[in-house]
C-alpha positions as a printed Julia matrix, in Angstrom:
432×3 Matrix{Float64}:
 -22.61   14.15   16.36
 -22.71   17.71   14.73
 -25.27   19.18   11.96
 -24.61   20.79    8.57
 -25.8    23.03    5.93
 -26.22   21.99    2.3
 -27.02   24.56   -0.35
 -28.17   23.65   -3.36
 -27.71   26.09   -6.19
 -29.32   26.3    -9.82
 -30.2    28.7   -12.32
 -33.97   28.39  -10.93
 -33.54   26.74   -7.57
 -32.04   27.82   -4.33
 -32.73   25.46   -1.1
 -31.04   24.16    2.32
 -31.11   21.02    3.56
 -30.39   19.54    6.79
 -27.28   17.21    6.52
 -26.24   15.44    9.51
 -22.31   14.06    9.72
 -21.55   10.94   11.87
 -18.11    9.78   13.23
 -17.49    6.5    11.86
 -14.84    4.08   13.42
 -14.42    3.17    9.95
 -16.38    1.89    7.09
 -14.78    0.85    3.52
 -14.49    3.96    1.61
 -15.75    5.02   -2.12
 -14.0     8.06   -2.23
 -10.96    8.82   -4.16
  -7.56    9.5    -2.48
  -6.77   13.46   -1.44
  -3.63   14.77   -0.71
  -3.62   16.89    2.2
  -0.17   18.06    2.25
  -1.96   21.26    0.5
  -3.98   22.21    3.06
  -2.79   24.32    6.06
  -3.14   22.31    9.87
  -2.15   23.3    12.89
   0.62   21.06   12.93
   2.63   18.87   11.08
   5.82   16.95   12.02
   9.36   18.04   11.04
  11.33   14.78   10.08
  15.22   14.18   10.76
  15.1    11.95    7.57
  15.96   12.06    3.69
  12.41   11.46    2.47
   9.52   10.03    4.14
   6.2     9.52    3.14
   3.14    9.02    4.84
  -0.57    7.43    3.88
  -4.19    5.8     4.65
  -4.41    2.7     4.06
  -8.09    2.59    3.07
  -8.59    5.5     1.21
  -5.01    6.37   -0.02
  -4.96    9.85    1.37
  -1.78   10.59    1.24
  -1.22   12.81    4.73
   2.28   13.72    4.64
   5.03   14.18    2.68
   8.83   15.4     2.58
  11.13   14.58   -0.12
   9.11   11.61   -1.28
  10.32   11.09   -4.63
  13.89   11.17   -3.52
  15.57    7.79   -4.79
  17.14    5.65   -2.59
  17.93    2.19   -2.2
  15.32    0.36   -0.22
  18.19   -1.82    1.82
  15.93   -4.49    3.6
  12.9    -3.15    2.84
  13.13   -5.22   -0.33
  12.41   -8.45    1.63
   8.87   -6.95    1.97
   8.77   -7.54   -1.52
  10.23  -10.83   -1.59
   7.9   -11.94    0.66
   5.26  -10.25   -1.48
   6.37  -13.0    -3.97
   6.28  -15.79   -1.63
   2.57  -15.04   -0.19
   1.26  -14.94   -3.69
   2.39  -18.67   -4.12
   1.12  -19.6    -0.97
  -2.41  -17.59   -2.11
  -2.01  -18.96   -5.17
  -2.01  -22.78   -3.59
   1.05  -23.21   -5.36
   3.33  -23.45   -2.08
   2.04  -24.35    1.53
   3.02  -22.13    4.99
   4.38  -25.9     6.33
   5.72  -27.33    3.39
   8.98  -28.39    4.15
  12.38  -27.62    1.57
  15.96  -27.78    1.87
  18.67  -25.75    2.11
  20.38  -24.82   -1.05
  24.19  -24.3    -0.67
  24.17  -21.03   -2.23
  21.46  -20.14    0.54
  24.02  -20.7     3.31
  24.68  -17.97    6.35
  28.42  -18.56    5.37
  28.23  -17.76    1.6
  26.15  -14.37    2.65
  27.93  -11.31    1.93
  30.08   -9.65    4.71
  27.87   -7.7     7.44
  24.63   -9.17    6.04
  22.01  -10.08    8.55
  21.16  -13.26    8.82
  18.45  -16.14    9.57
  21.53  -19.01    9.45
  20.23  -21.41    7.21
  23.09  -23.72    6.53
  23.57  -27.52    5.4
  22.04  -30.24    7.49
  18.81  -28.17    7.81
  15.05  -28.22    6.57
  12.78  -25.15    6.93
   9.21  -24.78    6.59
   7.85  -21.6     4.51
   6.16  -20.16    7.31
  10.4   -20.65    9.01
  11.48  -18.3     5.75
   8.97  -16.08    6.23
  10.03  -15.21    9.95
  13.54  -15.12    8.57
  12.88  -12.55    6.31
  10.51  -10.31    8.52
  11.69  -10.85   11.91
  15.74  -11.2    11.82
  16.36   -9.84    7.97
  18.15  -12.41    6.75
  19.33  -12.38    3.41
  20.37  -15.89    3.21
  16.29  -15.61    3.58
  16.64  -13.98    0.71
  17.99  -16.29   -1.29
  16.24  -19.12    0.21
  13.18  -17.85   -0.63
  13.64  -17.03   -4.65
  15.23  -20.04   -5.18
  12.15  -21.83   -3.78
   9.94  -19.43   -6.13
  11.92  -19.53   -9.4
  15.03  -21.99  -10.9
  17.58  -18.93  -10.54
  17.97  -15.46   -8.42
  17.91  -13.94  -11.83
  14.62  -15.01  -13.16
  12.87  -14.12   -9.23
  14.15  -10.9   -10.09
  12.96  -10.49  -13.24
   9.57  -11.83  -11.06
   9.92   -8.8    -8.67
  10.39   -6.17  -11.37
   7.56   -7.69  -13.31
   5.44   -7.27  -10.71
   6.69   -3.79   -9.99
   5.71   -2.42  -13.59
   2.41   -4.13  -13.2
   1.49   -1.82  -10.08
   3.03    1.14  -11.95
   5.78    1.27   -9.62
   8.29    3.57  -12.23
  11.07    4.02   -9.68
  11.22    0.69   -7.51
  13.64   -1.61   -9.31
  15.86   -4.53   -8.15
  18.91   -6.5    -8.97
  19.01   -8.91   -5.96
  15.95   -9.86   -3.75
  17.79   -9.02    0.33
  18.47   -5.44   -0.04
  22.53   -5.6     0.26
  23.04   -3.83   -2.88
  23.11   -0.38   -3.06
  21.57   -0.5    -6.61
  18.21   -1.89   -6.0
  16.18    1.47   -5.81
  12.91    3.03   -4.55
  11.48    5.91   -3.55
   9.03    6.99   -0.06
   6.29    7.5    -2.19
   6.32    4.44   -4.24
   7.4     1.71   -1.46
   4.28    3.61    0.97
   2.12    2.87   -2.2
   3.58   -1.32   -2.49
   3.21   -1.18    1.52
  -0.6    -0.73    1.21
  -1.04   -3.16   -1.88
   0.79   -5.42    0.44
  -1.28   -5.03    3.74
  -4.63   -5.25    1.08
  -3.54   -8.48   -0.26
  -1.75  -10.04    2.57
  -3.63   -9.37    5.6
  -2.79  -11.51    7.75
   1.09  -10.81    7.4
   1.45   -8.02   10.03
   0.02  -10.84   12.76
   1.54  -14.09   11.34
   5.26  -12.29   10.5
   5.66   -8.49   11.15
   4.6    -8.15   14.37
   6.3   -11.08   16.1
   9.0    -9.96   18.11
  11.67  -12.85   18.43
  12.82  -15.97   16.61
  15.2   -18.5    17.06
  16.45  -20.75   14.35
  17.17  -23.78   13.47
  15.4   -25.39   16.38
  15.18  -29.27   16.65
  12.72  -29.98   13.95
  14.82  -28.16   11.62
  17.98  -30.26   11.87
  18.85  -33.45   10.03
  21.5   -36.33    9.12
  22.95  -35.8    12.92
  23.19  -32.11   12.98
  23.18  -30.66   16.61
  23.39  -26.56   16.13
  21.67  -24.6    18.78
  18.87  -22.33   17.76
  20.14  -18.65   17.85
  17.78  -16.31   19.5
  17.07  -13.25   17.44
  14.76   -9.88   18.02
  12.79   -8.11   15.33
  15.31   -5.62   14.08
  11.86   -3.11   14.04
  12.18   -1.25   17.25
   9.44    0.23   16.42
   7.03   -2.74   18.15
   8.68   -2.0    21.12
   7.8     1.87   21.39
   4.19    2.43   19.72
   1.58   -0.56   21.31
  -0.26   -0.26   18.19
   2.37   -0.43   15.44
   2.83   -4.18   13.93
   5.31   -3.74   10.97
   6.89   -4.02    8.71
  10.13   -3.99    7.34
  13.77   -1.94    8.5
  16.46   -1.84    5.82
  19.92    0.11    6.16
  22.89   -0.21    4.32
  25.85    2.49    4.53
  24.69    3.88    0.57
  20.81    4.47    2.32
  21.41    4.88    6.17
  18.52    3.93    8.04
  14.79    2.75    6.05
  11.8     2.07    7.92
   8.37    0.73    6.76
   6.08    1.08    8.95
   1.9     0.61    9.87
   0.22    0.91   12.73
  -3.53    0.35   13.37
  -6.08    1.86   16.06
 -10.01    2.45   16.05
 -10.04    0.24   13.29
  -8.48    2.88   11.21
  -4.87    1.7     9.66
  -1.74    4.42    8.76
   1.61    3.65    6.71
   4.59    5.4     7.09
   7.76    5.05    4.7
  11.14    6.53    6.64
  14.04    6.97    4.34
  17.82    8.34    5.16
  18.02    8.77    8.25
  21.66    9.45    9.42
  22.78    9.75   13.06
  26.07    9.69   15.06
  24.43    7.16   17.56
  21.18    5.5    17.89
  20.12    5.63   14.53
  18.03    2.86   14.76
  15.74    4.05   17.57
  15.7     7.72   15.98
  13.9     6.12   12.45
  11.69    4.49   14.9
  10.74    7.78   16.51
  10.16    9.53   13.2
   7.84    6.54   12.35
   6.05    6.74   15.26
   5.3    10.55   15.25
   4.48   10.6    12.07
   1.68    7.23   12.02
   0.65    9.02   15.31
   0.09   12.09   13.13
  -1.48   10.13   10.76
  -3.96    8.39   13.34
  -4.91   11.05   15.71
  -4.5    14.06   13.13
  -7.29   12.59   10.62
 -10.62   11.45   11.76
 -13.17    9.45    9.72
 -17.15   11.3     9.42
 -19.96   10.23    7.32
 -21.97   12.7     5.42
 -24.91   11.35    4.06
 -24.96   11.83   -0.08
 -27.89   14.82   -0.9
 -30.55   14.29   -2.71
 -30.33   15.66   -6.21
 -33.14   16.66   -8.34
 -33.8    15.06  -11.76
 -32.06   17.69  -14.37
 -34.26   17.82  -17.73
 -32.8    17.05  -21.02
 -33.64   19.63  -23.76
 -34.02   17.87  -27.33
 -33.61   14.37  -25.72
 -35.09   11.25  -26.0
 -35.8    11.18  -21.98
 -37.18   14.65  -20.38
 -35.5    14.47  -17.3
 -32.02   12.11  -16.67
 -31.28   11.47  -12.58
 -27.64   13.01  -11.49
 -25.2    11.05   -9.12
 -22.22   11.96   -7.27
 -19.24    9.83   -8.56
 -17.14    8.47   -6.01
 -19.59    8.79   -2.91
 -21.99    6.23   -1.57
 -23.79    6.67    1.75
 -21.94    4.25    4.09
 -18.93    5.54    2.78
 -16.48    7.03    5.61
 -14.77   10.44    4.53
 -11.3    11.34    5.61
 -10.92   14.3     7.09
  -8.05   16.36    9.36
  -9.45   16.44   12.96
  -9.14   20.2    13.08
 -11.46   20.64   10.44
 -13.9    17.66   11.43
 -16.14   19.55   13.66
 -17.2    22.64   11.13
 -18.16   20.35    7.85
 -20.6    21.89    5.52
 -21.73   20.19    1.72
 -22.22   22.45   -0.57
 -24.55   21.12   -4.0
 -23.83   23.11   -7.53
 -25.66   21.42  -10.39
 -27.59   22.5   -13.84
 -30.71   22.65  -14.13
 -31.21   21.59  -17.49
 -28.46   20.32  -20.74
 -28.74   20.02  -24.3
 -29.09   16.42  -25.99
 -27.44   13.84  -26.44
 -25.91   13.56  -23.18
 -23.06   11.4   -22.28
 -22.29    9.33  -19.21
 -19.15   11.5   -18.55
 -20.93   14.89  -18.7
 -19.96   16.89  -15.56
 -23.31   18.24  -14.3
 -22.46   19.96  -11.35
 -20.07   19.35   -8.24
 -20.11   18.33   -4.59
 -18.28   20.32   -2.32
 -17.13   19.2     0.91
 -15.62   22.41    2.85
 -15.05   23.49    6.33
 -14.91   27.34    6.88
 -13.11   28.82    3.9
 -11.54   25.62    3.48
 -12.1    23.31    0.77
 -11.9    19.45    1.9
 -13.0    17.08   -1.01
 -15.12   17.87   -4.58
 -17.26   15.27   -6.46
 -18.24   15.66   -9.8
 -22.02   15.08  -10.33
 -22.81   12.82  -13.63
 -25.41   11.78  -15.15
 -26.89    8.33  -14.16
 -26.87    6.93  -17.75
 -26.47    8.16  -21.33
 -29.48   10.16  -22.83
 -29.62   10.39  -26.8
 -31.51   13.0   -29.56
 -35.19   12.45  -29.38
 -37.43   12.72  -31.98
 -36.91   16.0   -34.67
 -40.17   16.9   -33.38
 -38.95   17.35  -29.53
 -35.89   18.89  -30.9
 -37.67   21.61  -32.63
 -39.61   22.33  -30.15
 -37.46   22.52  -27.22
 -35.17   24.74  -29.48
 -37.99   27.3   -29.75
 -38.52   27.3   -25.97
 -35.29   28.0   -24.69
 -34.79   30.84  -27.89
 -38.11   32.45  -26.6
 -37.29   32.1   -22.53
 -34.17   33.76  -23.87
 -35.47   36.72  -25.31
 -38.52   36.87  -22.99
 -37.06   35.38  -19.68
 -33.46   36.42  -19.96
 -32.12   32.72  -19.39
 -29.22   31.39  -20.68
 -29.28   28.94  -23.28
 -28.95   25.43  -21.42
 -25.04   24.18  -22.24
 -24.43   20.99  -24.31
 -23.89   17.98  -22.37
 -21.06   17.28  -25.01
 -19.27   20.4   -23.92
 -19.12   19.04  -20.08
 -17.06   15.97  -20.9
 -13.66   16.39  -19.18
């Protein structure tokens, strides 16, 4: 625990408060994302990668950065989005986690393309949802893949046209797909945009990092999936995210390489109930590229998680700011974006030297709209400016009668002449 200063400045008032700032393990936050790779730190990693990006998942924050809107193809990454597709159904009620399907031919491990990974669906065989699921997180497989949009949709085509659909509707401009495993080197992406799916993913899918990403073997088909006679072993596969293996607190989510992408890694990990997503694109290595994309994921969501800490400053108190010519005297200011509660993400060098700083009018002309910028809130540390709020007005404030009108005009002409203050601004002039 650590105190603050707050000044408050106005034309007529000048004050200090007392703010104290708590740690918080973590509490929902109100405040709109900040991007940090602006702001000088002590350190930040150097990546061995064509692009990565890296963010918080509650507030968005985007803490690092390098080449992010570099476009690449996603590889297997894209069967995070496939599944996407598949969890919505199963949210939806439309599908069931053991409902049981079949096989379709053109799903089978021998009609994959050549070097694809693979789950090993084939003929004979009967697969839960919850089975396609592992098959696409745990061993890759694109006869997943196909599995899984012919389940969703009639045709491959139409569950693409279902993935790029759903890609325009979260503004994704860059992320497109022509097949739903990742094998072709023209399905596209970038670190940025795939870091931005990852969290919509972990928001509406929860659960998915526990009941798919984070489990660290499968075998398939096993007895219950085998019918009409069929006696195939179950193959025994690993996660193809090294990854779980080398950070305790990482639990997905999806690796992807081809030769057109080298080696893709999207990652989260989660500690002190804070959670940090890291998108690794291109990386290239003589040997071991696999583990090396797994390092640069784990520096950088250790970056992420030990170089940001969470504090909560409690919101000021802001005094009433009076409405010349309006139909109220007086209209309450707020601070949009911040409600006490609300943690406030912050890098760890800066976290123990936080100050909130309070600029607001005094006083505005009528009528006053809701989106007139009284004032800001200043969140600093040092010289160092952290996060700014814009102060609003509660609510909308019209004209009041001519007769207020008049004669709040002649008071602020004669504290002009007399007083030397300036003419109060018009709240229509503050709209941004």
């Amino acid at each position: 625990m650590f105190s603050q200063h707050q000044t408050l400045v106005s034309r007529r008032r000048r004050f200090v408060l007392l703010i104290t700032v708590l740690f918080v393990a973590y509490a929902p936050s109100a405040y709109s994302y900040r991007d940090w790779t602006d702001v000088p730190l002590p350190y930040v990693p150097t990546v061995d990668s064509l692009s990565a990006h890296v963010l918080d998942h509650e507030t968005g924050d985007v803490l690092f950065s390098h080449n992010a809107d570099e476009v690449i193809a996603p590889a297997s990454m894209t069967k995070l989005v496939t599944m996407h597709i598949v969890l919505e159904e199963v949210r939806a009620g439309r599908l069931a986690l053991d409902d049981l399907i079949g096989i379709p031919p053109s799903a089978y491990s021998q009609n994959a393309p050549p070097r694809s990974s693979l789950m090993f669906l084939g003929p004979r065989q009967q697969a839960t949802v919850h089975d396609l699921l592992l098959g696409l997180a745990v061993t890759s497989g694109n006869d997943a893949a196909v599995a899984a949009a012919l389940l969703i949709e009639p045709s491959v085509e139409l569950f693409i046209e279902r993935m790029n659909r759903e890609m325009d509707e979260l503004g994704l401009e860059n992320t497109r797909f022509v097949e739903p495993s990742g094998y072709s080197p023209f399905n596209r992406t970038t670190a940025r945009e795939f870091a931005a799916f990852a969290r919509y993913y972990i928001e509406r899918h929860p659960e998915a990092t526990r009941e798919f990403h984070n489990v660290r073997t499968f075998s398939y088909p096993r007895q219950e999936n085998l019918i009409a006679g069929n006696r195939e072993h179950a193959i025994f596969q690993m996660n193809t995210n090294r990854l779980l293996w080398l950070m305790p607190e990482a639990d997905g989510l999806k690796t992807g390489t081809i030769t057109s992408s080298g080696f893709n890694l999207a990652a989260t990990a989660a500690r002190d109930g804070r959670r940090v997503i890291a998108v690794v694109m291109g990386v290239r290595a003589q040997r071991n590229a696999n583990e090396l994309r797994a390092l640069i994921a784990r520096e950088l969501l250790e970056y992420g998680l030990s170089g940001f800490i969470r504090v909560e400053p409690e919101a000021p108190e802001l005094p009433p700011v009076r409405v010349a010519g309006g139909a109220e005297i007086h209209v309450n200011p707020s601070i949009d974006g911040w409600s006490n509660g609300a943690g406030l993400l912050v890098p760890t060098a800066y976290a123990s030297d936080v100050s909130v700083h309070v600029e607001v009018i005094d006083s505005v002309r009528a009528p006053v709209p809701g989106g007139a910028v009284l004032g800001h809130v200043v969140i600093t540390s040092g010289e160092t400016e952290l996060h700014r709020f814009a102060v609003l007005p509660e609510h909308d404030v019209a004209d009041g009668p001519w007769w207020r009108r008049l004669w709040d005009a002649i008071s602020i002409r004669i504290a002009a002449i007399f007083s030397g203050e300036k003419v109060p601004p018009r709240a229509s002039d503050l709209v941004v």
